[in-house]
Tab-separated table of C-alpha atoms and ligand atoms in Angstrom:
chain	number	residue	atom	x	y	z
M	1	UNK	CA	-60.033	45.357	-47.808
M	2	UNK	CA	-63.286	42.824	-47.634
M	3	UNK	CA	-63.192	41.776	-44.322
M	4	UNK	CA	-63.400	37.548	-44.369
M	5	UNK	CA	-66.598	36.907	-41.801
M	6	UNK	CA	-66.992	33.289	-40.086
M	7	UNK	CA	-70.165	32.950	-38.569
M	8	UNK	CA	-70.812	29.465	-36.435
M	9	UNK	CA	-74.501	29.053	-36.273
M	10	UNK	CA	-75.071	31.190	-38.910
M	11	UNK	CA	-78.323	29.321	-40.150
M	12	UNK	CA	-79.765	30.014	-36.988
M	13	UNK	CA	-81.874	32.559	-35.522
M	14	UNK	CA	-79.711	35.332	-34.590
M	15	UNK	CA	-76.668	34.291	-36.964
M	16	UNK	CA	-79.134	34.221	-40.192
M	17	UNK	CA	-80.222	38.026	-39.358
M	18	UNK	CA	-76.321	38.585	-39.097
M	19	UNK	CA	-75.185	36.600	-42.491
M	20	UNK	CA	-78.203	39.536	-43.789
M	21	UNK	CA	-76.348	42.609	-41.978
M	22	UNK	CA	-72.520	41.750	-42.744
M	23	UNK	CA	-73.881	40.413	-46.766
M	24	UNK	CA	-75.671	43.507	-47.510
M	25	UNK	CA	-72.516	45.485	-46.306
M	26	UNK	CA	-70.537	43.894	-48.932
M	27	UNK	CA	-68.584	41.632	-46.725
M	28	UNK	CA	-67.360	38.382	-47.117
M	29	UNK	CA	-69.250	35.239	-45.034
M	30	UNK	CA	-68.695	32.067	-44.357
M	31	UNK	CA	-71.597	30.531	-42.163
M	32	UNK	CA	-70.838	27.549	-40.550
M	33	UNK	CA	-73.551	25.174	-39.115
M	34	UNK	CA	-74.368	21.759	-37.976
M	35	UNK	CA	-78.545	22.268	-38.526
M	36	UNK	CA	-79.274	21.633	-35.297
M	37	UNK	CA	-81.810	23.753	-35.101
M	38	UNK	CA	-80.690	26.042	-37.936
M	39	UNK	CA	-82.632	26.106	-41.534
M	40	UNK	CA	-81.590	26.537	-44.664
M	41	UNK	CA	-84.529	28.761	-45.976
M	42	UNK	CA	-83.014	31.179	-43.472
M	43	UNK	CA	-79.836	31.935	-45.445
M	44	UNK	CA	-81.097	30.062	-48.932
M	45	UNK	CA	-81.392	33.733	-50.119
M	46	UNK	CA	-77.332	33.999	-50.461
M	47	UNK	CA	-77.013	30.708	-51.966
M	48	UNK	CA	-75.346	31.293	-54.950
M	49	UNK	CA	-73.805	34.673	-53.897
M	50	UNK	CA	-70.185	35.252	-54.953
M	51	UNK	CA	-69.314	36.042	-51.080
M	52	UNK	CA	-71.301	33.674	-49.505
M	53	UNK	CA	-70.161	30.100	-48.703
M	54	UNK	CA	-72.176	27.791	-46.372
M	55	UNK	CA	-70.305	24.913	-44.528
M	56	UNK	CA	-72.006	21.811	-42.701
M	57	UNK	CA	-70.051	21.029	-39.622
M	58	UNK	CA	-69.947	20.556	-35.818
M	59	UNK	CA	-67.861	22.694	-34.003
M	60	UNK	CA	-67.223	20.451	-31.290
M	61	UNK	CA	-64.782	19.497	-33.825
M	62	UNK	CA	-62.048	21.655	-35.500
M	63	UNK	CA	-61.957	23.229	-38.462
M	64	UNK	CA	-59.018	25.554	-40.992
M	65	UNK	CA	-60.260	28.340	-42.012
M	66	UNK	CA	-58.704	32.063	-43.323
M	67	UNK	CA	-60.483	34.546	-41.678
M	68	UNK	CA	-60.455	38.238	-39.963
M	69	UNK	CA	-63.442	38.140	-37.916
M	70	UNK	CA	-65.459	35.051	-36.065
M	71	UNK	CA	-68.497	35.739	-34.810
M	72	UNK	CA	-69.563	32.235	-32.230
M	73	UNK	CA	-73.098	31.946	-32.089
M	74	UNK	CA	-73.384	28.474	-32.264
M	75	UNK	CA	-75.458	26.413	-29.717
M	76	UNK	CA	-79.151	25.934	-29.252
M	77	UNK	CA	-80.712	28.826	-27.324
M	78	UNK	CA	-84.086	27.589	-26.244
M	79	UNK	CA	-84.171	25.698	-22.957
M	80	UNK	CA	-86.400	22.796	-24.920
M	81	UNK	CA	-83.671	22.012	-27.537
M	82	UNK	CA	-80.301	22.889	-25.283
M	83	UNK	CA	-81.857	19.839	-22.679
M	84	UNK	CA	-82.550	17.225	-25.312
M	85	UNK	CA	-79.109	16.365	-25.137
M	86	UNK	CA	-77.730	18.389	-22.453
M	87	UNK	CA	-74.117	16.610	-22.607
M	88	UNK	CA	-73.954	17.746	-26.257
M	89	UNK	CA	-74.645	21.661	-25.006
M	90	UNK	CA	-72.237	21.765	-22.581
M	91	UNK	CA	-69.886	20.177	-25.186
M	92	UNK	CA	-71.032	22.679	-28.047
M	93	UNK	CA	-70.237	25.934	-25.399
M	94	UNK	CA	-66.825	23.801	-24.269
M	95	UNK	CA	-65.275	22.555	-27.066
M	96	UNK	CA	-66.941	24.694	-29.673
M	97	UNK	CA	-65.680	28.000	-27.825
M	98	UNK	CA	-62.474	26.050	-27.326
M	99	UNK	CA	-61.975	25.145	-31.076
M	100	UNK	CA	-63.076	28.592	-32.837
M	101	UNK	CA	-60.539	30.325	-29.923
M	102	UNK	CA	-57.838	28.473	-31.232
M	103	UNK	CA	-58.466	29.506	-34.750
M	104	UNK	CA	-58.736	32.724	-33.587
M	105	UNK	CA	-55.414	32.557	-32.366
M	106	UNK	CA	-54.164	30.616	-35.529
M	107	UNK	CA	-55.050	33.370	-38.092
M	108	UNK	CA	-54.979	36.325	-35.764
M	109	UNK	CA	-58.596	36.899	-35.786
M	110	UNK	CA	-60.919	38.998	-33.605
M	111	UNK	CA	-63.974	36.425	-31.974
M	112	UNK	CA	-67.459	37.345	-30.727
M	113	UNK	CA	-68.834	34.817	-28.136
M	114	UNK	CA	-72.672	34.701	-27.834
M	115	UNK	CA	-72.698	34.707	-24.329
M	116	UNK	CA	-76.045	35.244	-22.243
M	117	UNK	CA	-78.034	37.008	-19.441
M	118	UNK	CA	-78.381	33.036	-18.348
M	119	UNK	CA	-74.548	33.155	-16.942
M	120	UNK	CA	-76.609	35.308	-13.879
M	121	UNK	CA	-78.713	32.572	-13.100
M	122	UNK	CA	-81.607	33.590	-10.809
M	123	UNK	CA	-80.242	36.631	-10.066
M	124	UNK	CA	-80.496	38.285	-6.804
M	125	UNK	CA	-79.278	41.234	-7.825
M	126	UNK	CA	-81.890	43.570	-10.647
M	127	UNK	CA	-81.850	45.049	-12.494
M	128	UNK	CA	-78.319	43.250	-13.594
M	129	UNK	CA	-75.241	44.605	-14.311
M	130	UNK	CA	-72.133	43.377	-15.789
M	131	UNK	CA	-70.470	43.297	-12.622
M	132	UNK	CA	-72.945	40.911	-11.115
M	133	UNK	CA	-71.321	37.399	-10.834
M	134	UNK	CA	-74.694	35.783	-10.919
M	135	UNK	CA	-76.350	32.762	-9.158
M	136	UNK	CA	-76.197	29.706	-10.968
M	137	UNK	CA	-77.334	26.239	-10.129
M	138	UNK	CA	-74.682	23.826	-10.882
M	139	UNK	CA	-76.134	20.840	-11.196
M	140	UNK	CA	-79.479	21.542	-12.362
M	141	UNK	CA	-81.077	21.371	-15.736
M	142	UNK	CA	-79.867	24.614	-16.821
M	143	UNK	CA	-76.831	24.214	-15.916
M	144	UNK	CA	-75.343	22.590	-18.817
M	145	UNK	CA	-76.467	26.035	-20.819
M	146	UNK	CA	-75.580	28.137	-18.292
M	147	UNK	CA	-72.320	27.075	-17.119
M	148	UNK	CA	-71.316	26.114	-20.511
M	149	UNK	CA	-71.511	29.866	-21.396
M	150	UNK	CA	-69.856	30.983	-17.957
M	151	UNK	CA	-67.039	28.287	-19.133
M	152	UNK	CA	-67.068	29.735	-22.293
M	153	UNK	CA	-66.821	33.472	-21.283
M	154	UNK	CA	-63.586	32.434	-19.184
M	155	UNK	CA	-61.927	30.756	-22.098
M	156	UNK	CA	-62.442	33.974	-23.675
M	157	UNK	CA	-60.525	35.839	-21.465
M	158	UNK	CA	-57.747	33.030	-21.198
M	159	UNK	CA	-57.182	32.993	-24.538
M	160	UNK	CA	-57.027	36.844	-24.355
M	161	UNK	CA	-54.426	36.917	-21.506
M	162	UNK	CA	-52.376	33.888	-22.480
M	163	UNK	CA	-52.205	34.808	-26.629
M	164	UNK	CA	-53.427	38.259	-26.774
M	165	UNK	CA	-56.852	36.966	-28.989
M	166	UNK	CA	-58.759	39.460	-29.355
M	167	UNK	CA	-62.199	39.295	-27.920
M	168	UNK	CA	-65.485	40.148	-27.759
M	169	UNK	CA	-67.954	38.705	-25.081
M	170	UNK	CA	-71.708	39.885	-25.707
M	171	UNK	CA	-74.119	38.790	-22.766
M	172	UNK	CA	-77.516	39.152	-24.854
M	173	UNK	CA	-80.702	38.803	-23.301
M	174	UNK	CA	-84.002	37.199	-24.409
M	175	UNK	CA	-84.762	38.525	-28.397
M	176	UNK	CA	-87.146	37.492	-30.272
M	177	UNK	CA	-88.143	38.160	-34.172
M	178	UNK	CA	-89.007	36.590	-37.246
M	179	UNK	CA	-86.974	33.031	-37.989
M	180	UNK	CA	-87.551	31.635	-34.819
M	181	UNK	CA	-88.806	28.034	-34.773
M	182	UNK	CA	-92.530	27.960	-34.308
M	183	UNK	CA	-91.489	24.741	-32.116
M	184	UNK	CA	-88.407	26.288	-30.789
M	185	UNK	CA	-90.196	26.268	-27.179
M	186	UNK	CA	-88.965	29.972	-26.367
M	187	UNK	CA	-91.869	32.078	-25.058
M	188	UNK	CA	-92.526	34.562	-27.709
M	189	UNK	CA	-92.540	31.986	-30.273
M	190	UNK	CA	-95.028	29.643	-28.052
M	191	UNK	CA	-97.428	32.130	-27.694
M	192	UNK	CA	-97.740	33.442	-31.060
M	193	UNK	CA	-98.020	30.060	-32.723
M	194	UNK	CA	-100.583	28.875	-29.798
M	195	UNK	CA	-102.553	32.391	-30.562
M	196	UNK	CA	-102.737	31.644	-34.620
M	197	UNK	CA	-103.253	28.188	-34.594
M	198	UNK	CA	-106.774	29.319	-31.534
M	199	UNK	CA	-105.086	27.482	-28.719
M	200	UNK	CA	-105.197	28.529	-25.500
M	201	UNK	CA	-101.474	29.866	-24.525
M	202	UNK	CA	-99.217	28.222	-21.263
M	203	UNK	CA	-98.680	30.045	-18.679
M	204	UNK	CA	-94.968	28.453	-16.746
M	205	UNK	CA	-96.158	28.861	-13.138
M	206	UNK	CA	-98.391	31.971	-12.461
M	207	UNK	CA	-96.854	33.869	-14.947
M	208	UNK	CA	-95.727	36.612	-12.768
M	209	UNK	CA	-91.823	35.614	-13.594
M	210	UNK	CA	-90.337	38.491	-15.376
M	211	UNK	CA	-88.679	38.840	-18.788
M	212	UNK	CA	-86.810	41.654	-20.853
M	213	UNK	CA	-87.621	41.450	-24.563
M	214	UNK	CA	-85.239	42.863	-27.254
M	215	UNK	CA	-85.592	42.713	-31.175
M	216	UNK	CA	-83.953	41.008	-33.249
M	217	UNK	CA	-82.628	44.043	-35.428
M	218	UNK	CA	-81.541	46.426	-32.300
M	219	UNK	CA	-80.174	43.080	-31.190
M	220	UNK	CA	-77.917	42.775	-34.728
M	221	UNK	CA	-77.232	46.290	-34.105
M	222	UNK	CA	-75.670	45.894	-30.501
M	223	UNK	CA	-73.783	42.826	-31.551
M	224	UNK	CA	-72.374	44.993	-34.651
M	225	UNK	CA	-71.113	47.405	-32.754
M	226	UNK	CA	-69.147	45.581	-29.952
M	227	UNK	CA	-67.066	43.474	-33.245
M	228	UNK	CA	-66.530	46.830	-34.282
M	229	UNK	CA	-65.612	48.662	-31.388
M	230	UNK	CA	-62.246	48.697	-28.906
M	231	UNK	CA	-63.822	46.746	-25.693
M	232	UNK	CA	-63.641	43.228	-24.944
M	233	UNK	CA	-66.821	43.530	-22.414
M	234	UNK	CA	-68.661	41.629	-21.268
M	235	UNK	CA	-71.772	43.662	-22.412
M	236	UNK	CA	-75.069	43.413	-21.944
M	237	UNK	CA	-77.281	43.633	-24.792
M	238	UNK	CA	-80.643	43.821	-24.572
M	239	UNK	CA	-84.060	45.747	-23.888
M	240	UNK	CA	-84.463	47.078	-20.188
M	241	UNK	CA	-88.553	47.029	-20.734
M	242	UNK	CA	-88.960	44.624	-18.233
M	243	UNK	CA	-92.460	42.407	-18.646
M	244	UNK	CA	-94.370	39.599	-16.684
M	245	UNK	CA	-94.593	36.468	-18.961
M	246	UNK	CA	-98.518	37.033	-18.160
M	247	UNK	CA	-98.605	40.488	-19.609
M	248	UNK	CA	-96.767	39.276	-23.044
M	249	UNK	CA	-99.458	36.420	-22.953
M	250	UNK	CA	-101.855	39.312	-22.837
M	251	UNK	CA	-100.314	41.312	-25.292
M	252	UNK	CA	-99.777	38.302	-27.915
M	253	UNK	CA	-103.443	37.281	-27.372
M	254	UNK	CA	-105.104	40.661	-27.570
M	255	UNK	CA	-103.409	41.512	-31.108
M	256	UNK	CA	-104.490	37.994	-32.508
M	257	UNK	CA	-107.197	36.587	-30.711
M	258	UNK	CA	-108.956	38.266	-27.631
M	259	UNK	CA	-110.732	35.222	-26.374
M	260	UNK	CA	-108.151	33.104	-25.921
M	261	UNK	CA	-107.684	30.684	-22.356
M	262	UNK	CA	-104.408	31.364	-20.490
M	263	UNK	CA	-103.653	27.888	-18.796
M	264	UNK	CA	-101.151	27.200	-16.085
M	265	UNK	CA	-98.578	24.097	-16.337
M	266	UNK	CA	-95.279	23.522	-13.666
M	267	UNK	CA	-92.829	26.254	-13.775
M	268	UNK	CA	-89.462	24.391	-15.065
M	269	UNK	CA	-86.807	23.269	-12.308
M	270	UNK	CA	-84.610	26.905	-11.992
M	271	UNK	CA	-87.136	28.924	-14.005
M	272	UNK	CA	-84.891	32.526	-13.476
M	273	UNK	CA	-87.823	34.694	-11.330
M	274	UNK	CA	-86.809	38.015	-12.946
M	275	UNK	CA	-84.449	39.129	-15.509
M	276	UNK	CA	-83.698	43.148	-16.976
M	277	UNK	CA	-80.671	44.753	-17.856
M	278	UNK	CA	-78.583	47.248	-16.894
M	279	UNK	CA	-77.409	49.223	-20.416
M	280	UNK	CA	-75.369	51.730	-18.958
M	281	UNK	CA	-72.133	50.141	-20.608
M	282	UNK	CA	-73.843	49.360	-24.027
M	283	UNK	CA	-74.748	53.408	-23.788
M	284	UNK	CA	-71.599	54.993	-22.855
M	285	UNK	CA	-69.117	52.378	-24.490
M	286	UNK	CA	-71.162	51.324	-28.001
M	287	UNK	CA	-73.561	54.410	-28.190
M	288	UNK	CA	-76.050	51.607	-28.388
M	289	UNK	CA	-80.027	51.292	-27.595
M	290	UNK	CA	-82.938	49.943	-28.367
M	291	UNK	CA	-85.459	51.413	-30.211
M	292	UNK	CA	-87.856	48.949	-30.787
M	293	UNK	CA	-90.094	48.587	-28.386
M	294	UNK	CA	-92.129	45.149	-27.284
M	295	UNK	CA	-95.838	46.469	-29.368
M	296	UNK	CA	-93.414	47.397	-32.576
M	297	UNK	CA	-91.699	44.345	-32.213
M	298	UNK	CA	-94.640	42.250	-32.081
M	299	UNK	CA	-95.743	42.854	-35.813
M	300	UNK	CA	-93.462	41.635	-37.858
M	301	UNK	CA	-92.987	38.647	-35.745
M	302	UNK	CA	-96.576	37.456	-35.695
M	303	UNK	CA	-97.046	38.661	-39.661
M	304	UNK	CA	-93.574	35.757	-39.858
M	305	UNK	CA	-95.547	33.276	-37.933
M	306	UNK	CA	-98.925	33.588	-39.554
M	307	UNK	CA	-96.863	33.084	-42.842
M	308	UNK	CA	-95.277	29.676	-41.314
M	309	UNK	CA	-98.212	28.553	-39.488
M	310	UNK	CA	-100.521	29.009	-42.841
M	311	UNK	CA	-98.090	27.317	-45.077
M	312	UNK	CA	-98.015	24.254	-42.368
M	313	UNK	CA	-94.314	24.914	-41.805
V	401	NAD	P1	-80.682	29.108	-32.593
V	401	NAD	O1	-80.912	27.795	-31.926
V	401	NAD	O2	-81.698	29.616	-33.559
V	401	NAD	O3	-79.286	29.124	-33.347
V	401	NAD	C1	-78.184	28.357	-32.957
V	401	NAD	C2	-77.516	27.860	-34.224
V	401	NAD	O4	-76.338	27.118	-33.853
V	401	NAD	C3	-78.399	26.911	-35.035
V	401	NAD	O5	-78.324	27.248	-36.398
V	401	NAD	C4	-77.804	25.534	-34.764
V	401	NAD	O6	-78.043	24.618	-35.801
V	401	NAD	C5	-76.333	25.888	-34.592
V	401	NAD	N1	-75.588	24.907	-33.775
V	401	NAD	C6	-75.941	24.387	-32.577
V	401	NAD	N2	-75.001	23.547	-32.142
V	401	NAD	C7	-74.013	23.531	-33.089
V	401	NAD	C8	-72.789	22.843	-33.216
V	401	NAD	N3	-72.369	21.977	-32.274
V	401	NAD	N4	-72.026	23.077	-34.326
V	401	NAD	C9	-72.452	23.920	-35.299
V	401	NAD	N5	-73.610	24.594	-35.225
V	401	NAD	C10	-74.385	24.395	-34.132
V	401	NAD	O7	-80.457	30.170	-31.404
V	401	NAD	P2	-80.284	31.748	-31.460
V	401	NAD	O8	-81.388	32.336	-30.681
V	401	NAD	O9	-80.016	32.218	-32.826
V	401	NAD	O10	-78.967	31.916	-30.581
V	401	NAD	C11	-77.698	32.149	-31.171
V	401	NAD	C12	-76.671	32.353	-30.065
V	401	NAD	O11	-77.054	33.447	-29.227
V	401	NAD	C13	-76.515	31.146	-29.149
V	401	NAD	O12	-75.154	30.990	-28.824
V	401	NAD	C14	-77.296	31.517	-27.910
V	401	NAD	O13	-76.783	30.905	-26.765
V	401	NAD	C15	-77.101	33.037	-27.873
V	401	NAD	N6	-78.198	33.702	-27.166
V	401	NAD	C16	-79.424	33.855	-27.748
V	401	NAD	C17	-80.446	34.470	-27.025
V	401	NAD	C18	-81.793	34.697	-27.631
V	401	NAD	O14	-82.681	35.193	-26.929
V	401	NAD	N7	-82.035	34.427	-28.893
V	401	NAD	C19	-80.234	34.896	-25.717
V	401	NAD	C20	-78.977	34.707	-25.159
V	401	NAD	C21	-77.962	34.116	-25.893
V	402	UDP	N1	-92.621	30.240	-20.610
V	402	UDP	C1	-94.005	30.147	-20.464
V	402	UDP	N2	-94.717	29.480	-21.412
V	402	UDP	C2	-94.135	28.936	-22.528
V	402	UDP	C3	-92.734	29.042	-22.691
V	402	UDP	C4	-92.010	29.688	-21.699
V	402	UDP	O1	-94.570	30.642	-19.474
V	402	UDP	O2	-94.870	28.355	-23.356
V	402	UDP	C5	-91.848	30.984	-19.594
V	402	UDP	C6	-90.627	30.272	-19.058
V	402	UDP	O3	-90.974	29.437	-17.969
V	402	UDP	C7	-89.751	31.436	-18.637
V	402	UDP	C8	-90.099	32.515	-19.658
V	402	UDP	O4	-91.352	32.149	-20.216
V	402	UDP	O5	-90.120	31.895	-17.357
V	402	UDP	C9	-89.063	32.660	-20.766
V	402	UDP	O6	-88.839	31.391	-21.309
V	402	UDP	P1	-87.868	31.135	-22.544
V	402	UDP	O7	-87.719	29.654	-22.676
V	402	UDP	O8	-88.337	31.908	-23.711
V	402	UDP	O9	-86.486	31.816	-22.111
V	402	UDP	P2	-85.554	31.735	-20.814
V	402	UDP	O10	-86.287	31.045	-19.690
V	402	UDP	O11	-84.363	30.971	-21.245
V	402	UDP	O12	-85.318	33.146	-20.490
């Protein structure tokens, strides 16, 4: 049997590469998006397709649908977008999570929440583990974004103890790839389109705040295999090569343009210190890791934004 495939910000960055993954496995999807920061060009490549139907809508509100699977991706990841209206994110994670549970419930349907490495906070505990509870400011800017996810995660398991919905909950940490905005405001992204365009790149703070950096594909991968596979998690996905925000600077300069400035500007109000995750569940429980590393990641993500940045897009 086709299995039926809703994805909720499937015109996104990570749901796009997913609508790709489930459509060239023959699957049925249904990608569901409000454009908030999603594009069409990045699934105009199934318009048309026999098993591909694209819906505009919010999913603060709800929404009928038949389907076996859910996968609930949508709300704006980068920091820049999810604080431009930070009573709409914590509405998106709420309601949104909220809404596609109970159609979960409705048609019997397994969901995937897109949850994040930001329900940790500023961790004081690293590398982290699932079983960290994290340290989260609540009333801070982040905090709409981060607690909407921590919100959403317990939803999740609500739903799971109250109606038996099955669940997935997939704490992903900071990817990066091709289809990213080149103004989405995310670090990777900022430095490569500062780099092409011969600007010098921004430093948050001295840049000695650390990051772990996964690709997009391993990312797919990991996300792939916890639908598929028998535990609820949470589950950390993501790349345990940890890196200083100065040394991707570096690296992003030295493969485009050597000479380029590094400038400092403020670090933003609960900037998270250090961030790298523990895999050790992802291992034994998905037989999942990465194998891309940061330098082969790189490449095709600059050779996407030289394409965007030349075209003026
Ligand atoms: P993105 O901003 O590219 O994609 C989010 C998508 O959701 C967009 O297409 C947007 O238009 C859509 N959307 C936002 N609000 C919506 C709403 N109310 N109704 C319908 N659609 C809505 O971000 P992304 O990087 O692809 O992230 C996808 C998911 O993964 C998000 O839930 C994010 O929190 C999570 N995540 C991403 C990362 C990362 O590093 N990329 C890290 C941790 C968690
Ligand atoms: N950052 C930076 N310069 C930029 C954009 C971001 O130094 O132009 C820093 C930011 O302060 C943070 C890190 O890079 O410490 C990762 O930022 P991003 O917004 O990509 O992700 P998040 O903070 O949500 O992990």
């Amino acid at each position: 049997m086709t299995l039926r495939n809703l994805i909720t910000g499937g015109a996104g960055f990570l749901g796009s590469h997913l609508v790709d993954r489930l459509m060239q496995a023959g699957e049925e999807v249904i990608c569901l998006d409000n454009f908030y920061t999603g594009r069409k060009d990045n699934i105009r490549h199934w318009l048309g397709h026999p098993d591909f139907e694209l819906i505009r809508h919010d999913v603060t509100e709800p929404i009928r649908l038949e389907v076996d699977r859910i996968w609930h991706l949508a709300c704006p990841a980068s920091p820049v977008h999810y604080q431009s209206n930070p009573i709409k994110t914590a509405k998106t994670s709420f309601l949104g999570t909220y809404n596609m549970l109970g159609l979960a419930r409705r048609v019997g349907a397994r969901l995937l929440l897109a949850s994040t490495s930001e329900v940790y906070g500023d961790p004081e505990v690293h590398p982290q583990p699932e079983s960290y509870r994290g340290c989260v400011n609540t009333i801070g800017i982040r905090s709409c974004y981060d607690e909407g996810k921590r919100i959403a995660e317990t939803l999740c398991f609500d739903y799971q103890r109250m109606h038996g919905t099955e669940i997935r909950v997939m704490r992903i940490f900071n990817t990066y790839g091709p289809r990213m905005l080149p103004d989405d405001g995310r670090v990777v992204s900022n430095f490569i389109v500062q780099a092409l365009q011969g600007q010098s790149l921004t430093l948050y703070g001295d840049g000695s705040q650390t990051r772990s950096f996964c690709y997009v594909d391993d990312l797919i991968e990991g996300m792939i295999r916890l639908m598929n596979g028998e535990h609820p998690g949470p589950i950390n996905i993501g790349n345990p090569g940890e890196f200083t925000i100065r040394q991707l600077a570096e690296r992003v300069r030295d493969r485009i343009q050597p000479g380029l400035e590094l400038t400092t500007q403020p670090l933003p109000q609960d900037d998270p210190l250090q961030r790298q995750p523990v895999i050790d569940l992802a291992r034994e429980l998905l037989g999942w890791e990465p194998t891309v590393s940061l330098d082969e990641g790189l490449e095709p993500t600059i050779a996407y934004f030289r394409e965007r940045v030349r075209e003026g897009r």
